[in-house]
Amino acid sequence: MTTYFGTLTLGAIPVQVPVYFPKVNKLFVQHAPGNTGNFKVGGNSALTMLNTTPGIYVQPLAAGVANPDGSLPPGGNWAVESHSRKNDIVVNQYFFQGSHAGDLLMYEIHLHLGLEG
């Protein structure tokens, strides 16, 4: 397995992980140290921080304040992982939106080289 790392800067519109590989085995995203707001993961380019668009809220570890939907997630990260040894997670179907422009998200992409997705 090969791992690639990077960062995303949150802004006024939802952002995506750059698609170096269309399909991967695992996508892991977490708050960078010092983030001041939460972020939301969803499957639509019209993702907002409001409850009107579906998605999952993720807070920095030290936040401890309820998200707009009332949830209190236990940590500052989110991941999706294949349960096979295939690269079958389509990276460009995930969007990230933040409550504070300029916050950074760190991501990891795990890839099984030589395997078809």
PDB file of C-alpha atoms in Angstrom:
ATOM      1  CA  MET A   1       0.000   0.000   0.000  1.00  0.00           C
ATOM      2  CA  THR A   2       1.216   3.500  -0.847  1.00  0.00           C
ATOM      3  CA  THR A   3       0.142   6.630   1.031  1.00  0.00           C
ATOM      4  CA  TYR A   4      -0.053  10.198  -0.289  1.00  0.00           C
ATOM      5  CA  PHE A   5      -0.502  13.268   1.935  1.00  0.00           C
ATOM      6  CA  GLY A   6      -1.767  16.785   1.294  1.00  0.00           C
ATOM      7  CA  THR A   7      -3.728  19.750   2.625  1.00  0.00           C
ATOM      8  CA  LEU A   8      -6.952  21.463   1.595  1.00  0.00           C
ATOM      9  CA  THR A   9      -7.748  25.110   2.329  1.00  0.00           C
ATOM     10  CA  LEU A  10     -11.383  25.732   3.170  1.00  0.00           C
ATOM     11  CA  GLY A  11     -13.027  28.687   1.467  1.00  0.00           C
ATOM     12  CA  ALA A  12     -16.389  30.053   0.367  1.00  0.00           C
ATOM     13  CA  ILE A  13     -17.233  27.025  -1.804  1.00  0.00           C
ATOM     14  CA  PRO A  14     -16.852  23.279  -1.137  1.00  0.00           C
ATOM     15  CA  VAL A  15     -13.454  21.805  -1.998  1.00  0.00           C
ATOM     16  CA  GLN A  16     -12.356  18.331  -3.072  1.00  0.00           C
ATOM     17  CA  VAL A  17      -9.193  16.319  -2.624  1.00  0.00           C
ATOM     18  CA  PRO A  18      -7.135  16.666  -5.830  1.00  0.00           C
ATOM     19  CA  VAL A  19      -7.733  13.623  -8.015  1.00  0.00           C
ATOM     20  CA  TYR A  20      -4.289  12.160  -8.612  1.00  0.00           C
ATOM     21  CA  PHE A  21      -5.903   8.738  -8.658  1.00  0.00           C
ATOM     22  CA  PRO A  22      -9.612   8.403  -9.551  1.00  0.00           C
ATOM     23  CA  LYS A  23     -10.097   5.452  -7.190  1.00  0.00           C
ATOM     24  CA  VAL A  24      -8.354   4.721  -3.904  1.00  0.00           C
ATOM     25  CA  ASN A  25      -8.502   2.212  -1.055  1.00  0.00           C
ATOM     26  CA  LYS A  26      -8.873   4.767   1.768  1.00  0.00           C
ATOM     27  CA  LEU A  27      -9.482   8.493   2.144  1.00  0.00           C
ATOM     28  CA  PHE A  28      -8.722  10.035   5.558  1.00  0.00           C
ATOM     29  CA  VAL A  29      -9.284  13.735   6.372  1.00  0.00           C
ATOM     30  CA  GLN A  30      -8.595  15.575   9.639  1.00  0.00           C
ATOM     31  CA  HIS A  31      -8.454  19.098  11.043  1.00  0.00           C
ATOM     32  CA  ALA A  32      -5.068  20.766  10.970  1.00  0.00           C
ATOM     33  CA  PRO A  33      -3.830  21.962  14.378  1.00  0.00           C
ATOM     34  CA  GLY A  34      -5.203  25.398  15.228  1.00  0.00           C
ATOM     35  CA  ASN A  35      -8.432  25.170  13.216  1.00  0.00           C
ATOM     36  CA  THR A  36     -11.160  27.369  14.652  1.00  0.00           C
ATOM     37  CA  GLY A  37     -14.278  25.874  13.078  1.00  0.00           C
ATOM     38  CA  ASN A  38     -15.827  22.598  12.055  1.00  0.00           C
ATOM     39  CA  PHE A  39     -16.099  21.122   8.576  1.00  0.00           C
ATOM     40  CA  LYS A  40     -18.737  19.091   6.800  1.00  0.00           C
ATOM     41  CA  VAL A  41     -18.300  16.148   4.426  1.00  0.00           C
ATOM     42  CA  GLY A  42     -20.906  15.510   1.762  1.00  0.00           C
ATOM     43  CA  GLY A  43     -21.489  14.156  -1.700  1.00  0.00           C
ATOM     44  CA  ASN A  44     -22.624  17.287  -3.503  1.00  0.00           C
ATOM     45  CA  SER A  45     -20.856  20.376  -4.868  1.00  0.00           C
ATOM     46  CA  ALA A  46     -23.698  22.487  -3.381  1.00  0.00           C
ATOM     47  CA  LEU A  47     -22.745  21.372   0.153  1.00  0.00           C
ATOM     48  CA  THR A  48     -23.272  24.043   2.838  1.00  0.00           C
ATOM     49  CA  MET A  49     -22.773  24.181   6.588  1.00  0.00           C
ATOM     50  CA  LEU A  50     -26.566  24.383   7.027  1.00  0.00           C
ATOM     51  CA  ASN A  51     -28.789  21.442   7.952  1.00  0.00           C
ATOM     52  CA  THR A  52     -30.492  21.797   4.560  1.00  0.00           C
ATOM     53  CA  THR A  53     -27.745  19.861   2.773  1.00  0.00           C
ATOM     54  CA  PRO A  54     -26.891  16.290   3.795  1.00  0.00           C
ATOM     55  CA  GLY A  55     -23.463  15.584   5.202  1.00  0.00           C
ATOM     56  CA  ILE A  56     -21.444  14.749   8.289  1.00  0.00           C
ATOM     57  CA  TYR A  57     -20.082  17.459  10.605  1.00  0.00           C
ATOM     58  CA  VAL A  58     -16.560  17.062  12.024  1.00  0.00           C
ATOM     59  CA  GLN A  59     -15.164  19.284  14.795  1.00  0.00           C
ATOM     60  CA  PRO A  60     -11.636  19.946  15.987  1.00  0.00           C
ATOM     61  CA  LEU A  61     -10.799  17.771  18.992  1.00  0.00           C
ATOM     62  CA  ALA A  62     -10.868  20.656  21.467  1.00  0.00           C
ATOM     63  CA  ALA A  63     -14.134  22.235  20.261  1.00  0.00           C
ATOM     64  CA  GLY A  64     -16.738  20.463  22.433  1.00  0.00           C
ATOM     65  CA  VAL A  65     -19.586  22.586  21.048  1.00  0.00           C
ATOM     66  CA  ALA A  66     -22.608  21.032  19.345  1.00  0.00           C
ATOM     67  CA  ASN A  67     -22.744  21.108  15.537  1.00  0.00           C
ATOM     68  CA  PRO A  68     -25.632  22.829  13.739  1.00  0.00           C
ATOM     69  CA  ASP A  69     -27.481  19.500  13.614  1.00  0.00           C
ATOM     70  CA  GLY A  70     -27.067  18.959  17.368  1.00  0.00           C
ATOM     71  CA  SER A  71     -24.450  16.200  17.037  1.00  0.00           C
ATOM     72  CA  LEU A  72     -21.234  16.098  19.009  1.00  0.00           C
ATOM     73  CA  PRO A  73     -18.729  14.048  17.005  1.00  0.00           C
ATOM     74  CA  PRO A  74     -16.033  12.345  19.081  1.00  0.00           C
ATOM     75  CA  GLY A  75     -12.998  13.504  17.114  1.00  0.00           C
ATOM     76  CA  GLY A  76     -11.481  15.769  14.528  1.00  0.00           C
ATOM     77  CA  ASN A  77     -11.265  13.338  11.620  1.00  0.00           C
ATOM     78  CA  TRP A  78     -13.311  11.463   9.038  1.00  0.00           C
ATOM     79  CA  ALA A  79     -12.458   8.463   6.842  1.00  0.00           C
ATOM     80  CA  VAL A  80     -13.912   6.141   4.264  1.00  0.00           C
ATOM     81  CA  GLU A  81     -12.174   2.833   3.605  1.00  0.00           C
ATOM     82  CA  SER A  82     -12.728  -0.097   1.288  1.00  0.00           C
ATOM     83  CA  HIS A  83     -13.253  -3.477   2.912  1.00  0.00           C
ATOM     84  CA  SER A  84     -11.520  -5.193   0.009  1.00  0.00           C
ATOM     85  CA  ARG A  85      -7.975  -4.920  -1.229  1.00  0.00           C
ATOM     86  CA  LYS A  86      -9.243  -2.959  -4.231  1.00  0.00           C
ATOM     87  CA  ASN A  87      -9.059   0.724  -5.036  1.00  0.00           C
ATOM     88  CA  ASP A  88     -12.817   1.162  -5.279  1.00  0.00           C
ATOM     89  CA  ILE A  89     -13.494   4.463  -3.466  1.00  0.00           C
ATOM     90  CA  VAL A  90     -14.179   7.265  -5.961  1.00  0.00           C
ATOM     91  CA  VAL A  91     -12.361  10.296  -4.532  1.00  0.00           C
ATOM     92  CA  ASN A  92     -14.186  13.004  -6.479  1.00  0.00           C
ATOM     93  CA  GLN A  93     -17.571  12.110  -4.978  1.00  0.00           C
ATOM     94  CA  TYR A  94     -16.600  13.737  -1.636  1.00  0.00           C
ATOM     95  CA  PHE A  95     -16.798  17.476  -0.932  1.00  0.00           C
ATOM     96  CA  PHE A  96     -15.613  19.409   2.144  1.00  0.00           C
ATOM     97  CA  GLN A  97     -17.017  22.708   3.421  1.00  0.00           C
ATOM     98  CA  GLY A  98     -15.915  24.593   6.507  1.00  0.00           C
ATOM     99  CA  SER A  99     -17.417  27.067   8.913  1.00  0.00           C
ATOM    100  CA  HIS A 100     -14.249  29.233   8.869  1.00  0.00           C
ATOM    101  CA  ALA A 101     -12.562  30.151   5.594  1.00  0.00           C
ATOM    102  CA  GLY A 102      -8.814  29.607   5.742  1.00  0.00           C
ATOM    103  CA  ASP A 103      -8.918  26.577   8.036  1.00  0.00           C
ATOM    104  CA  LEU A 104      -6.831  23.686   6.751  1.00  0.00           C
ATOM    105  CA  LEU A 105      -7.698  20.019   6.364  1.00  0.00           C
ATOM    106  CA  MET A 106      -4.977  17.408   6.116  1.00  0.00           C
ATOM    107  CA  TYR A 107      -5.708  14.362   4.000  1.00  0.00           C
ATOM    108  CA  GLU A 108      -4.231  10.934   3.351  1.00  0.00           C
ATOM    109  CA  ILE A 109      -4.923   8.780   0.329  1.00  0.00           C
ATOM    110  CA  HIS A 110      -4.101   5.081   0.619  1.00  0.00           C
ATOM    111  CA  LEU A 111      -3.658   3.228  -2.631  1.00  0.00           C
ATOM    112  CA  HIS A 112      -2.973  -0.384  -3.541  1.00  0.00           C
ATOM    113  CA  LEU A 113      -0.621  -0.063  -6.504  1.00  0.00           C
ATOM    114  CA  GLY A 114      -1.103  -2.489  -9.353  1.00  0.00           C
ATOM    115  CA  LEU A 115      -4.715  -3.320  -8.440  1.00  0.00           C
ATOM    116  CA  GLU A 116      -7.703  -2.337 -10.535  1.00  0.00           C
ATOM    117  CA  GLY A 117     -10.534  -0.482  -8.800  1.00  0.00           C
TER     118      GLY A 117
END
